Amino acid sequence: MTRVVVVGAGIAGLTVAHDLARDPDLDVLVLEGAPRVGGKLLTAEVGGVSVDVGAEAMLARRPEGVALARELGLPVVHPATTSSRLWLGGELRPLPRSVLGVPVDLDQLAASGVLTPAGLNRVRAEPSLPPTELAGDVSVAELVGSRLGAEVVDRLVEPLLGGVYAGHARALSARATVPQVVSMLDRGSLVEAAAALPVTDTPVFAGIEGGVGRLPLALAEGLTVRTGATVRELRRRAEGGFELVVGSAAAPELIAADRVVLATPAAPTARLLADLAPTAAAELAAVEYASMAIVTLAFRAADAALLGTDVSGFLVPPVEGRTIKASTFSFAKWDWVRAAGGDVAVLRTSLGRHREEAVLQAADDELVTASLADLKAATGLAATPVASQVQRWGGGLPQYAVGHLDKVARIRTAIAEVPGLAVCGAAYDGVGIPAVIASAHRAAAEVGQAE
Ligand SMILES: Cc1cc2nc3c(=O)[nH]c(=O)nc-3n(C[C@H](O)[C@H](O)[C@H](O)COP(=O)(O)OP(=O)(O)OC[C@H]3O[C@@H](n4cnc5c(N)ncnc54)[C@H](O)[C@@H]3O)c2cc1C
C-alpha cells in the first residue's frame, strides 16, 4: 500500500483525502492540528439554534461545492432572498446589481443613490474612454478606478471585496480576485460588457440545510483523521518518501509517508517546506492574511420583525467609518435558519479587514456592543439579543496581492521538483469554497499519479 499523508483537515485537506480514498491501493491519513476538523467551516449553537459561524454560503455558479455536497447526500439549498443593501451616508440603500462592483444597470445604479451625480457621470462616460491594455497585473482599484472612477471603487468594489477577501481594492490583484472584470476589458468598455451579460435565473449562491459546516463533518466520516496532531516538520527519508514530525518537541512522533499533501494555510506550509522546497517556502511566507471576527446574535423573532424577511443583509464601505463591515440577516437569507429558530431570529455581523486588526483587539463583549450599536444605527433594531457568540478567525483569509498568479505558478514549479508532494487550499487559486475544493481535486490528481 502507498501511504499518503494529508496535512490539514479544512475543506481542502478533507477533499483531497476523500478523492484519494477511492483508490484501494492508497492508505490515506489526515493529520489536523486543531481538536476538530473543518478549518474555517464551523457551526455553533447560538440561542439554541445551530448556525454557521465561519463560511456560510458557497458560489453555486461554479460546480465544485454543490457537487461535493450532493455527492455526500447533504441537502443543498439556495438563499430565500438575495436582495442586499449598502449602508452609505447613514442610510441603507439598495445594492445595485454589479459584476464585482462594475454596475450592470446604470438606471438602477442612479436610482440607488449610491453615487454622487459626478460619480455617476464618470461611469456614464466610461464607454468613450480608450480601451485599457493590461500587460501585467494591477490592483483592483487601479483597474476599476481608471475606468469608472474612485467612487465606484470606494462605494461598490471595496465593500464587496471586504466581504469576500477581507481585503482592500488598492492592494488586491485584479487578475487573481476579479478575473471576470479583467476579461470584460476585451470588449473595450466595462459598462458595456457588464450590460451585455446574459440575465439568468440560476442562483448565484448555495448553502446546506443545517450549515455549510456540515460539509467537512460529512467528508471526515469516511476518512482516517487524527485531530490534535500538529505537523511540525516535513523531511525526506534517505530510503525515499517523507517523514513527518508530529507532537511536542519533548515527545516527537515520526510518521512515514510515500506522498504528502500540504492543505494548510501559507504560513505553516512555508515552515514545513523550508528545507524541501525553499523557493516555494519563501514565496508562501510572504503571503499576508487578514483576521476577522463573526458576531452571531440571536434576537426574539418579534424584536427582529422590523427587519422584515425581504433583505438578506447589508455591506458597509470602509469610507463609512463604521466598526462592522457587513451584516447577514441569516433568518431572512436561509429558510432553514428561520425554521430552526422558531421564535428566535439569528443574524450576524462581520468585522476585520486586512491590516486593520486593531478593531479585533477588543474583548468579545465589546465586539458584541459595537455590532449592536452599528445594527441599531443602520436598521433601528434596538432590542437586546437573547444570546450572542463571537468567533474569531485569526489569519482567516489570504490576501492575493498584485502578481499573485505568477507567485502561485512559481510555487507550483518549485513543488513539482519534489516528486510525491502537492499543496492546495485557500492560499492558491481562490478563497471561496468551490475554488478551494478545485485546488484539492488538482492536488489529489497530482499525488494520485506520482510514481
Ligand atoms: C469568517 C470567514 C467567512 C468565510 N465565508 C465564506 C463564505 O461564506 N463562502 C465561501 O466560499 N468562503 C468563505 N470563506 C473562505 C473559506 O471558508 C476558506 O477559504 C476555506 O474554508 C479554506 O479552506 P482550507 O482547507 O484551504 O483552509 P483551512 O480551513 O484554514 O484549513 C486548514 C487546516 O489546517 C490545519 N493546520 C494548520 N497548520 C497545521 C499543521 N502544522 N499541522 C496540522 N494541521 C494544520 C488548520 O488547523 C486547519 O484546520 C470564509 C472565511 C472566513 C475566515
Coordinates of C-alpha atoms and ligand atoms in Angstrom, one line a residue:
M1 CA 0.0 0.0 0.0
T2 CA 1.2 3.5 -0.7
R3 CA 0.8 5.7 2.3
V4 CA -0.4 9.3 1.6
V5 CA -0.5 11.8 4.5
V6 CA -2.6 14.9 4.1
V7 CA -1.8 17.7 6.5
G8 CA -4.7 19.9 7.4
A9 CA -8.4 18.9 7.8
G10 CA -10.0 22.0 6.4
I11 CA -12.2 21.6 3.4
A12 CA -9.1 21.4 1.1
G13 CA -7.4 18.6 3.1
L14 CA -10.6 16.6 3.6
T15 CA -11.5 16.8 -0.1
V16 CA -8.0 15.6 -1.2
A17 CA -8.3 12.7 1.2
H18 CA -11.8 11.9 0.0
D19 CA -10.6 11.8 -3.6
L20 CA -7.6 9.6 -2.8
A21 CA -9.5 7.3 -0.6
R22 CA -11.3 6.0 -3.7
D23 CA -8.1 4.3 -4.8
P24 CA -7.8 0.9 -2.9
D25 CA -4.0 1.0 -3.3
L26 CA -3.7 4.1 -1.3
D27 CA -3.7 4.3 2.5
V28 CA -4.7 7.8 3.4
L29 CA -4.2 9.5 6.7
V30 CA -5.2 13.1 7.5
L31 CA -3.3 15.0 10.3
E32 CA -5.1 18.0 11.8
G33 CA -3.5 20.2 14.4
A34 CA -6.8 21.6 15.9
P35 CA -9.0 19.5 18.1
R36 CA -11.7 19.4 15.4
V37 CA -11.9 19.1 11.6
G38 CA -13.3 21.8 9.2
G39 CA -10.9 24.8 9.5
K40 CA -13.0 27.8 8.5
L41 CA -16.2 25.8 8.2
L42 CA -17.8 25.5 11.6
T43 CA -21.3 25.5 13.1
A44 CA -22.1 26.5 16.7
E45 CA -25.2 26.8 18.7
V46 CA -26.4 30.4 19.4
G47 CA -29.6 31.0 21.3
G48 CA -30.5 27.3 20.8
V49 CA -30.0 27.4 17.0
S50 CA -27.1 25.7 15.3
V51 CA -25.8 28.0 12.6
D52 CA -22.6 28.6 10.7
V53 CA -20.1 30.8 12.5
G54 CA -17.5 30.7 9.7
A55 CA -18.2 30.5 6.0
E56 CA -22.0 30.3 5.4
A57 CA -22.6 30.2 1.6
M58 CA -20.8 29.0 -1.5
L59 CA -20.9 30.1 -5.1
A60 CA -23.3 27.9 -7.0
R61 CA -22.2 29.1 -10.4
R62 CA -19.1 27.1 -10.0
P63 CA -19.9 23.4 -9.8
E64 CA -17.4 22.0 -7.2
G65 CA -19.0 22.9 -3.9
V66 CA -22.6 22.0 -4.8
A67 CA -21.4 18.8 -6.5
L68 CA -19.4 17.7 -3.4
A69 CA -22.3 18.4 -1.0
R70 CA -24.7 16.4 -3.3
E71 CA -22.3 13.5 -3.5
L72 CA -22.2 13.4 0.3
G73 CA -26.0 13.4 0.4
L74 CA -26.3 16.8 2.0
P75 CA -29.3 19.0 1.3
V76 CA -28.3 21.9 -0.9
V77 CA -30.4 25.0 -0.6
H78 CA -30.5 28.5 -2.0
P79 CA -31.0 31.8 -0.3
A80 CA -34.6 32.8 0.2
T81 CA -33.7 36.3 -0.7
T82 CA -30.7 37.8 -2.4
S83 CA -31.7 41.4 -2.1
S84 CA -28.9 43.2 -0.3
R85 CA -28.3 46.8 1.0
L86 CA -25.4 49.2 1.2
W87 CA -25.0 51.3 4.3
L88 CA -23.9 54.6 2.9
G89 CA -24.3 58.2 4.2
G90 CA -26.2 56.8 7.2
E91 CA -28.8 55.2 5.0
L92 CA -29.5 51.6 3.8
R93 CA -29.6 51.9 0.0
P94 CA -30.4 49.1 -2.4
L95 CA -27.1 47.4 -3.5
P96 CA -27.1 47.9 -7.3
R97 CA -26.5 44.8 -9.4
S98 CA -22.9 44.6 -10.5
V99 CA -20.1 42.3 -11.6
L100 CA -17.8 42.6 -8.6
G101 CA -18.6 46.3 -8.4
V102 CA -18.9 47.1 -12.1
P103 CA -22.5 48.2 -12.4
V104 CA -24.8 46.2 -14.7
D105 CA -27.7 48.6 -15.0
L106 CA -27.0 52.3 -14.9
D107 CA -30.6 53.3 -14.3
Q108 CA -30.8 51.1 -11.3
L109 CA -27.4 52.5 -10.2
A110 CA -28.7 56.1 -10.5
A111 CA -31.9 55.2 -8.6
S112 CA -30.0 53.6 -5.7
G113 CA -28.4 57.0 -4.8
V114 CA -25.1 55.2 -4.2
L115 CA -23.1 57.6 -6.4
T116 CA -23.0 61.4 -6.5
P117 CA -24.1 63.0 -9.8
A118 CA -20.4 63.5 -10.6
G119 CA -19.6 59.9 -9.8
L120 CA -22.5 58.7 -12.0
N121 CA -21.4 60.9 -14.9
R122 CA -18.0 59.4 -14.7
V123 CA -19.5 55.9 -15.0
R124 CA -21.7 57.0 -17.9
A125 CA -18.6 58.4 -19.8
E126 CA -16.6 55.2 -19.5
P127 CA -17.6 53.7 -22.9
S128 CA -16.0 56.6 -24.6
L129 CA -12.6 56.0 -22.9
P130 CA -9.9 54.4 -25.0
P131 CA -9.6 50.6 -24.3
T132 CA -7.3 49.6 -21.4
E133 CA -4.4 47.4 -22.4
L134 CA -3.5 45.4 -19.3
A135 CA 0.0 44.0 -19.8
G136 CA 0.8 42.5 -16.4
D137 CA -1.2 42.7 -13.2
V138 CA -2.6 45.7 -11.4
S139 CA -4.7 46.3 -8.3
V140 CA -8.4 46.1 -8.5
A141 CA -8.7 49.8 -7.6
E142 CA -6.3 50.7 -10.4
L143 CA -8.2 48.7 -12.9
V144 CA -11.8 49.7 -11.9
G145 CA -10.9 53.2 -10.8
S146 CA -9.1 54.1 -14.0
R147 CA -12.2 53.3 -16.0
L148 CA -15.1 54.0 -13.6
G149 CA -13.7 56.5 -11.1
A150 CA -12.8 56.4 -7.4
E151 CA -16.4 56.5 -6.2
V152 CA -17.2 53.1 -7.7
V153 CA -14.1 51.7 -6.1
D154 CA -14.9 53.2 -2.6
R155 CA -18.6 52.6 -2.6
L156 CA -19.1 49.4 -4.6
V157 CA -15.9 47.5 -5.1
E158 CA -14.5 47.9 -1.6
P159 CA -17.5 46.6 0.4
L160 CA -17.7 43.6 -2.0
L161 CA -14.0 42.8 -1.7
G162 CA -14.2 43.4 2.1
G163 CA -16.8 40.7 2.3
V164 CA -15.1 38.1 0.2
Y165 CA -11.4 38.7 0.9
A166 CA -11.5 41.0 4.0
G167 CA -9.1 43.0 1.8
H168 CA -8.7 46.3 0.1
A169 CA -9.1 47.1 -3.6
R170 CA -5.9 49.1 -3.6
A171 CA -3.8 46.0 -2.6
L172 CA -5.6 43.1 -4.2
S173 CA -4.6 41.6 -7.5
A174 CA -7.1 42.3 -10.4
R175 CA -6.1 39.1 -12.2
A176 CA -6.4 36.9 -9.2
T177 CA -9.5 38.3 -7.5
V178 CA -11.7 39.8 -10.3
P179 CA -10.7 37.8 -13.4
Q180 CA -14.2 38.3 -14.8
V181 CA -13.7 42.0 -14.8
V182 CA -10.3 41.6 -16.5
S183 CA -11.8 39.5 -19.3
M184 CA -14.5 42.2 -19.7
L185 CA -11.7 44.6 -20.9
D186 CA -11.7 42.6 -24.2
R187 CA -14.9 44.4 -25.1
G188 CA -13.3 47.8 -24.6
S189 CA -15.9 49.2 -22.1
L190 CA -16.6 47.5 -18.7
V191 CA -20.0 49.2 -18.5
E192 CA -21.0 47.8 -22.0
A193 CA -19.6 44.4 -21.2
A194 CA -21.5 44.2 -17.9
A195 CA -24.7 45.4 -19.5
A196 CA -24.4 42.7 -22.2
L197 CA -24.1 39.8 -19.8
P198 CA -27.0 37.4 -20.1
V199 CA -29.6 37.7 -17.3
T200 CA -30.1 34.3 -15.8
D201 CA -32.3 32.8 -13.1
T202 CA -29.6 30.4 -11.9
P203 CA -29.0 31.1 -8.2
V204 CA -25.6 32.6 -7.6
F205 CA -25.2 31.1 -4.1
A206 CA -26.0 27.9 -2.3
G207 CA -25.9 26.7 1.2
I208 CA -26.5 23.5 3.1
E209 CA -29.5 23.0 5.3
G210 CA -28.0 22.9 8.8
G211 CA -25.0 24.9 7.7
V212 CA -22.0 24.5 5.3
G213 CA -20.2 23.4 8.5
R214 CA -21.8 20.0 7.9
L215 CA -19.6 19.6 4.7
P216 CA -16.3 18.8 6.5
L217 CA -18.0 16.6 9.1
A218 CA -19.7 14.5 6.3
L219 CA -16.3 14.2 4.5
A220 CA -14.4 13.2 7.6
E221 CA -16.9 10.4 8.4
G222 CA -15.4 8.1 5.7
L223 CA -11.8 9.0 6.4
T224 CA -9.0 8.3 8.8
V225 CA -8.3 11.7 10.5
R226 CA -6.2 12.4 13.6
T227 CA -7.0 15.6 15.3
G228 CA -4.7 17.3 17.8
A229 CA -1.8 16.3 15.5
T230 CA 0.1 19.4 14.5
V231 CA 2.8 18.6 12.0
R232 CA 6.0 20.5 12.9
E233 CA 8.4 19.2 10.4
L234 CA 8.5 17.6 7.0
R235 CA 11.6 15.9 5.6
R236 CA 12.7 13.5 3.0
R237 CA 13.7 10.0 4.1
A238 CA 17.1 8.6 2.9
E239 CA 15.2 5.4 1.7
G240 CA 12.7 7.5 -0.3
G241 CA 9.4 9.2 0.6
F242 CA 8.9 11.5 3.5
E243 CA 8.9 11.7 7.3
L244 CA 6.6 14.0 9.3
V245 CA 7.3 15.1 12.8
V246 CA 4.1 15.3 14.9
G247 CA 3.6 16.3 18.5
S248 CA 5.7 18.1 21.1
A249 CA 9.4 18.7 20.8
A250 CA 9.9 16.7 24.0
A251 CA 8.0 13.7 22.7
P252 CA 8.0 13.8 18.9
E253 CA 6.3 11.2 16.9
L254 CA 7.6 10.3 13.4
I255 CA 5.2 9.3 10.7
A256 CA 6.4 7.9 7.4
A257 CA 4.6 8.7 4.1
D258 CA 5.2 7.9 0.4
R259 CA 3.4 11.0 -0.6
V260 CA 2.3 14.2 1.2
V261 CA -0.3 16.9 0.5
L262 CA 0.0 20.1 2.5
A263 CA -3.5 21.6 2.8
T264 CA -2.5 24.2 5.3
P265 CA -2.5 28.0 5.2
A266 CA 0.5 29.7 3.7
A267 CA 2.5 30.3 6.9
P268 CA 2.5 26.7 8.2
T269 CA 3.0 25.4 4.7
A270 CA 6.1 27.7 4.4
R271 CA 7.5 26.4 7.6
L272 CA 7.0 22.8 6.5
L273 CA 8.6 23.4 3.1
A274 CA 11.6 25.3 4.5
D275 CA 14.1 22.5 3.7
L276 CA 12.3 20.6 1.0
A277 CA 11.3 23.5 -1.3
P278 CA 12.9 26.7 0.0
T279 CA 11.8 28.8 -3.0
A280 CA 8.2 27.8 -2.5
A281 CA 8.6 28.4 1.2
A282 CA 9.9 31.9 0.7
E283 CA 7.0 32.8 -1.7
L284 CA 4.5 31.4 0.7
A285 CA 6.0 33.1 3.8
A286 CA 5.3 36.5 2.1
V287 CA 1.5 35.8 1.7
E288 CA -0.3 38.1 4.1
Y289 CA -3.6 37.2 5.9
A290 CA -6.5 39.2 7.2
S291 CA -8.0 38.4 10.5
M292 CA -11.8 38.6 11.1
A293 CA -14.5 38.0 13.7
I294 CA -18.0 36.9 13.2
V295 CA -20.5 38.0 15.8
T296 CA -23.7 35.9 15.8
L297 CA -26.7 37.5 17.6
A298 CA -29.9 35.7 18.5
F299 CA -32.9 38.0 19.0
R300 CA -36.5 37.3 19.8
A301 CA -38.2 36.9 16.4
A302 CA -40.8 39.5 17.4
D303 CA -38.0 42.1 18.1
A304 CA -36.2 41.3 14.7
A305 CA -39.5 41.5 12.8
L306 CA -38.8 45.2 11.9
L307 CA -36.0 43.9 9.6
G308 CA -38.6 42.0 7.5
T309 CA -37.6 39.0 5.5
D310 CA -37.0 40.6 2.1
V311 CA -33.4 41.6 2.6
S312 CA -30.5 39.3 3.3
G313 CA -28.3 41.9 4.9
F314 CA -26.1 44.8 4.2
L315 CA -22.5 45.7 3.3
V316 CA -20.6 48.7 4.8
P317 CA -18.0 50.5 2.7
P318 CA -14.8 51.4 4.6
V319 CA -15.4 55.1 3.8
E320 CA -18.4 54.9 6.0
G321 CA -16.1 54.6 9.1
R322 CA -18.2 52.0 11.0
T323 CA -16.9 49.1 13.1
I324 CA -18.7 46.3 11.3
K325 CA -18.1 45.6 7.6
A326 CA -21.3 43.6 6.9
S327 CA -24.3 42.1 8.5
T328 CA -26.1 38.9 7.2
F329 CA -29.7 38.5 8.3
S330 CA -29.4 34.7 8.4
F331 CA -33.0 34.2 9.5
A332 CA -34.1 36.0 6.3
K333 CA -31.5 34.6 4.0
W334 CA -31.9 31.0 4.9
D335 CA -35.3 29.3 5.3
W336 CA -33.7 26.6 7.4
V337 CA -32.3 29.1 9.9
R338 CA -35.7 30.7 10.3
A339 CA -37.4 27.3 10.7
A340 CA -34.8 26.1 13.2
G341 CA -35.0 29.3 15.2
G342 CA -38.8 29.3 15.7
D343 CA -39.3 32.4 17.9
V344 CA -35.6 33.2 17.8
A345 CA -34.2 35.1 14.8
V346 CA -30.4 34.7 14.2
L347 CA -28.3 37.2 12.3
R348 CA -24.6 38.0 12.3
T349 CA -22.1 40.8 11.7
S350 CA -18.6 40.5 10.4
L351 CA -15.6 42.7 11.5
G352 CA -12.0 43.0 10.4
R353 CA -10.2 43.9 7.2
H354 CA -6.6 43.4 6.2
R355 CA -4.2 45.4 8.3
E356 CA -7.0 46.7 10.5
E357 CA -6.5 44.2 13.3
A358 CA -6.8 46.9 15.9
V359 CA -10.6 46.7 15.7
L360 CA -10.3 43.0 16.8
Q361 CA -8.2 43.7 19.8
A362 CA -11.4 44.5 21.8
A363 CA -12.9 41.9 24.1
D364 CA -15.7 39.7 22.9
D365 CA -18.4 41.7 24.8
E366 CA -17.0 44.9 23.2
L367 CA -17.4 43.4 19.7
V368 CA -21.0 42.5 20.6
T369 CA -21.7 46.0 21.8
A370 CA -20.1 47.6 18.8
S371 CA -22.1 45.3 16.5
L372 CA -25.3 46.1 18.3
A373 CA -24.6 49.9 18.0
D374 CA -24.0 49.7 14.3
L375 CA -27.0 47.5 13.7
K376 CA -29.2 49.9 15.7
A377 CA -27.8 52.9 13.7
A378 CA -28.3 51.1 10.4
T379 CA -31.7 49.4 10.9
G380 CA -33.3 50.8 14.1
L381 CA -33.0 47.3 15.8
A382 CA -32.5 48.3 19.4
A383 CA -33.6 45.1 21.2
T384 CA -31.2 43.2 23.5
P385 CA -30.3 39.9 22.0
V386 CA -31.2 36.7 23.9
A387 CA -27.7 35.2 23.1
S388 CA -24.5 36.1 21.3
Q389 CA -21.4 34.4 20.2
V390 CA -18.1 35.8 19.0
Q391 CA -16.0 33.6 16.7
R392 CA -12.5 34.9 15.9
W393 CA -10.7 33.9 12.7
G394 CA -7.1 35.0 13.2
G395 CA -5.4 34.7 9.8
G396 CA -8.8 34.0 8.3
L397 CA -8.3 35.0 4.7
P398 CA -5.2 35.1 2.5
Q399 CA -4.6 38.4 0.6
Y400 CA -3.9 37.9 -3.1
A401 CA -1.5 40.8 -3.7
V402 CA -0.7 42.1 -7.2
G403 CA 1.2 39.4 -9.0
H404 CA -0.4 36.5 -7.1
L405 CA -1.0 34.3 -10.2
D406 CA 2.8 34.5 -11.0
K407 CA 3.6 33.7 -7.4
V408 CA 1.4 30.6 -7.5
A409 CA 3.0 29.5 -10.7
R410 CA 6.5 29.8 -9.2
I411 CA 5.3 27.9 -6.1
R412 CA 3.9 25.1 -8.2
T413 CA 7.1 24.9 -10.3
A414 CA 9.2 24.5 -7.1
I415 CA 6.8 21.9 -5.6
A416 CA 6.8 19.9 -8.8
E417 CA 10.6 19.3 -8.3
V418 CA 9.7 17.3 -5.2
P419 CA 8.0 14.1 -6.5
G420 CA 5.1 12.9 -4.4
L421 CA 4.4 16.3 -2.9
A422 CA 1.5 18.6 -3.6
V423 CA -0.1 21.7 -2.0
C424 CA -3.7 23.0 -2.0
G425 CA -6.1 25.3 -0.1
A426 CA -7.2 28.9 0.0
A427 CA -3.7 30.3 -0.5
Y428 CA -3.6 29.4 -4.2
D429 CA -6.4 29.5 -6.7
G430 CA -9.3 31.3 -4.9
V431 CA -10.5 31.6 -1.3
G432 CA -14.2 30.6 -1.9
I433 CA -15.2 27.1 -1.0
P434 CA -15.6 25.8 -4.6
A435 CA -12.2 27.2 -5.7
V436 CA -10.6 25.6 -2.6
I437 CA -12.3 22.3 -3.5
A438 CA -11.0 22.6 -7.1
S439 CA -7.4 23.1 -5.8
A440 CA -7.9 20.0 -3.7
H441 CA -9.0 17.9 -6.7
R442 CA -6.0 19.1 -8.5
A443 CA -3.6 18.2 -5.7
A444 CA -5.3 14.7 -5.4
A445 CA -4.7 14.2 -9.1
E446 CA -1.1 15.2 -8.8
V447 CA -0.1 12.9 -5.9
G448 CA -2.5 10.2 -7.1
Q449 CA -0.4 9.9 -10.2
A450 CA 3.1 10.3 -8.7
E451 CA 5.5 7.4 -9.3
Ligands
LIG1 C1 -15.0 34.2 8.6 C2 -14.9 33.6 7.3 C3 -16.0 33.6 6.5 C4 -16.0 33.0 5.2 N1 -17.1 32.9 4.4 C5 -17.1 32.3 3.3 C6 -18.3 32.0 2.6 O1 -19.4 32.4 3.0 N2 -18.2 31.4 1.4 C7 -17.0 30.9 0.9 O2 -17.0 30.3 -0.2 N3 -15.8 31.1 1.6 C8 -15.9 31.7 2.7 N4 -14.7 31.9 3.4 C9 -13.5 31.3 2.9 C10 -13.4 29.8 3.1 O3 -14.1 29.4 4.2 C11 -11.9 29.4 3.3 O4 -11.1 30.0 2.3 C12 -11.8 27.9 3.2 O5 -12.6 27.2 4.1 C13 -10.3 27.5 3.5 O6 -10.2 26.1 3.5 P1 -8.7 25.4 3.6 O7 -9.0 24.0 3.8 O8 -7.9 25.9 2.5 O9 -8.1 26.1 4.9 P2 -8.5 26.0 6.4 O10 -10.0 26.0 6.6 O11 -7.7 27.1 7.1 O12 -7.9 24.6 6.9 C14 -6.6 24.4 7.1 C15 -6.4 23.4 8.3 O13 -5.0 23.1 8.5 C16 -4.8 23.0 9.9 N5 -3.4 23.2 10.1 C17 -2.6 24.3 10.0 N6 -1.3 24.0 10.3 C18 -1.2 22.7 10.6 C19 -0.2 21.9 10.9 N7 1.1 22.3 11.0 N8 -0.4 20.5 11.2 C20 -1.7 20.1 11.0 N9 -2.8 20.8 10.7 C21 -2.5 22.1 10.5 C22 -5.7 24.1 10.5 O14 -5.9 23.8 11.9 C23 -6.9 24.0 9.6 O15 -7.9 23.1 10.2 C24 -14.7 32.5 4.7 C25 -13.6 32.5 5.5 C26 -13.7 33.1 6.8 C27 -12.5 33.1 7.6

